[in-house]
Amino acid sequence: MTKIQKSGEQYRITIPIEIMDLTRWTKGDELIFVPYITEPDRALSPDTPILLKRIEKAKKDKRQRETNIVSINKNSERRGEK
C-alpha cells in the first residue's frame, strides 16, 4: 500500500517494493508527477490518474571532468596555445 506522510512543507510517499522492483527505481531516484489527461476539456480532480516518471540526471564524476580538462589542455598545446 502506498502512503503519503507530511513533514513540515515536504511530503514523502512510500512505494511498495514490488513497484520498485518492476520499475527498477532505486533509493534516491527523483520522480516527476504528470497528470494523465484523458479529456482535455475537464479540469484536474482527485480522480485524475497520475503518472510517475523518473528524472534522468546528467552526472559527471570528478575523474571525468579532470580527463576533459587534460584533453583540452593537450589539444591547446598542440595548436601552440597556452
mmCIF file of C-alpha atoms in Angstrom:
data_model
loop_
_atom_site.group_PDB
_atom_site.id
_atom_site.type_symbol
_atom_site.label_atom_id
_atom_site.label_comp_id
_atom_site.label_asym_id
_atom_site.label_seq_id
_atom_site.Cartn_x
_atom_site.Cartn_y
_atom_site.Cartn_z
ATOM 1 C CA MET A 1 0.000 0.000 0.000
ATOM 2 C CA THR A 2 1.262 3.480 -0.878
ATOM 3 C CA LYS A 3 1.265 6.011 1.944
ATOM 4 C CA ILE A 4 1.696 9.781 1.980
ATOM 5 C CA GLN A 5 3.335 11.396 5.015
ATOM 6 C CA LYS A 6 3.894 15.089 5.705
ATOM 7 C CA SER A 7 6.872 16.604 7.466
ATOM 8 C CA GLY A 8 6.795 20.404 7.544
ATOM 9 C CA GLU A 9 6.458 21.580 3.938
ATOM 10 C CA GLN A 10 7.636 18.262 2.451
ATOM 11 C CA TYR A 11 5.646 15.150 1.604
ATOM 12 C CA ARG A 12 7.061 11.623 1.480
ATOM 13 C CA ILE A 13 5.465 8.814 -0.493
ATOM 14 C CA THR A 14 6.124 5.197 0.421
ATOM 15 C CA ILE A 15 6.172 2.999 -2.688
ATOM 16 C CA PRO A 16 5.729 -0.788 -2.415
ATOM 17 C CA ILE A 17 8.870 -2.820 -3.097
ATOM 18 C CA GLU A 18 7.111 -4.702 -5.901
ATOM 19 C CA ILE A 19 6.709 -1.460 -7.855
ATOM 20 C CA MET A 20 10.321 -0.502 -7.114
ATOM 21 C CA ASP A 21 11.486 -3.857 -8.475
ATOM 22 C CA LEU A 22 9.290 -3.699 -11.590
ATOM 23 C CA THR A 23 10.301 -0.134 -12.483
ATOM 24 C CA ARG A 24 13.945 -0.597 -11.412
ATOM 25 C CA TRP A 25 13.766 2.606 -9.411
ATOM 26 C CA THR A 26 16.288 2.873 -6.594
ATOM 27 C CA LYS A 27 16.556 4.773 -3.349
ATOM 28 C CA GLY A 28 17.397 8.369 -4.134
ATOM 29 C CA ASP A 29 15.776 8.455 -7.598
ATOM 30 C CA GLU A 30 13.816 11.615 -8.283
ATOM 31 C CA LEU A 31 10.359 11.314 -9.810
ATOM 32 C CA ILE A 32 8.091 13.758 -11.587
ATOM 33 C CA PHE A 33 4.308 13.589 -11.258
ATOM 34 C CA VAL A 34 2.417 14.002 -14.542
ATOM 35 C CA PRO A 35 -1.391 14.134 -14.727
ATOM 36 C CA TYR A 36 -2.708 11.640 -17.293
ATOM 37 C CA ILE A 37 -5.327 13.737 -19.043
ATOM 38 C CA THR A 38 -7.855 11.694 -20.997
ATOM 39 C CA GLU A 39 -10.302 14.524 -21.624
ATOM 40 C CA PRO A 40 -8.596 17.892 -22.267
ATOM 41 C CA ASP A 41 -11.743 19.918 -21.558
ATOM 42 C CA ARG A 42 -12.114 18.529 -17.999
ATOM 43 C CA ALA A 43 -10.352 20.082 -15.027
ATOM 44 C CA LEU A 44 -7.972 18.062 -12.854
ATOM 45 C CA SER A 45 -9.688 16.326 -9.968
ATOM 46 C CA PRO A 46 -8.797 13.827 -7.234
ATOM 47 C CA ASP A 47 -9.844 11.101 -9.701
ATOM 48 C CA THR A 48 -7.347 12.186 -12.402
ATOM 49 C CA PRO A 49 -4.743 9.431 -12.911
ATOM 50 C CA ILE A 50 -1.158 10.451 -12.201
ATOM 51 C CA LEU A 51 1.912 9.021 -13.945
ATOM 52 C CA LEU A 52 5.269 8.843 -12.194
ATOM 53 C CA LYS A 53 8.412 9.268 -14.306
ATOM 54 C CA ARG A 54 11.992 9.021 -13.098
ATOM 55 C CA ILE A 55 14.058 12.112 -13.860
ATOM 56 C CA GLU A 56 17.338 11.297 -15.568
ATOM 57 C CA LYS A 57 20.183 13.388 -14.212
ATOM 58 C CA ALA A 58 23.354 14.096 -16.135
ATOM 59 C CA LYS A 59 26.165 13.121 -13.822
ATOM 60 C CA LYS A 60 29.866 13.677 -14.311
ATOM 61 C CA ASP A 61 32.191 12.367 -11.712
ATOM 62 C CA LYS A 62 35.353 14.250 -10.784
ATOM 63 C CA ARG A 63 37.625 11.909 -12.785
ATOM 64 C CA GLN A 64 35.635 12.556 -15.978
ATOM 65 C CA ARG A 65 35.898 16.338 -15.515
ATOM 66 C CA GLU A 66 39.650 16.073 -14.890
ATOM 67 C CA THR A 67 40.061 13.927 -18.027
ATOM 68 C CA ASN A 68 38.179 16.518 -20.088
ATOM 69 C CA ILE A 69 40.371 19.339 -18.746
ATOM 70 C CA VAL A 70 43.558 17.382 -19.518
ATOM 71 C CA SER A 71 42.293 16.713 -23.072
ATOM 72 C CA ILE A 72 41.558 20.388 -23.633
ATOM 73 C CA ASN A 73 44.986 21.384 -22.337
ATOM 74 C CA LYS A 74 46.767 18.834 -24.565
ATOM 75 C CA ASN A 75 44.846 19.990 -27.650
ATOM 76 C CA SER A 76 45.704 23.621 -26.864
ATOM 77 C CA GLU A 77 49.409 22.767 -26.583
ATOM 78 C CA ARG A 78 49.358 21.034 -29.980
ATOM 79 C CA ARG A 79 47.945 24.177 -31.599
ATOM 80 C CA GLY A 80 50.535 26.357 -29.884
ATOM 81 C CA GLU A 81 48.071 27.909 -27.447
ATOM 82 C CA LYS A 82 48.792 28.299 -23.759
#
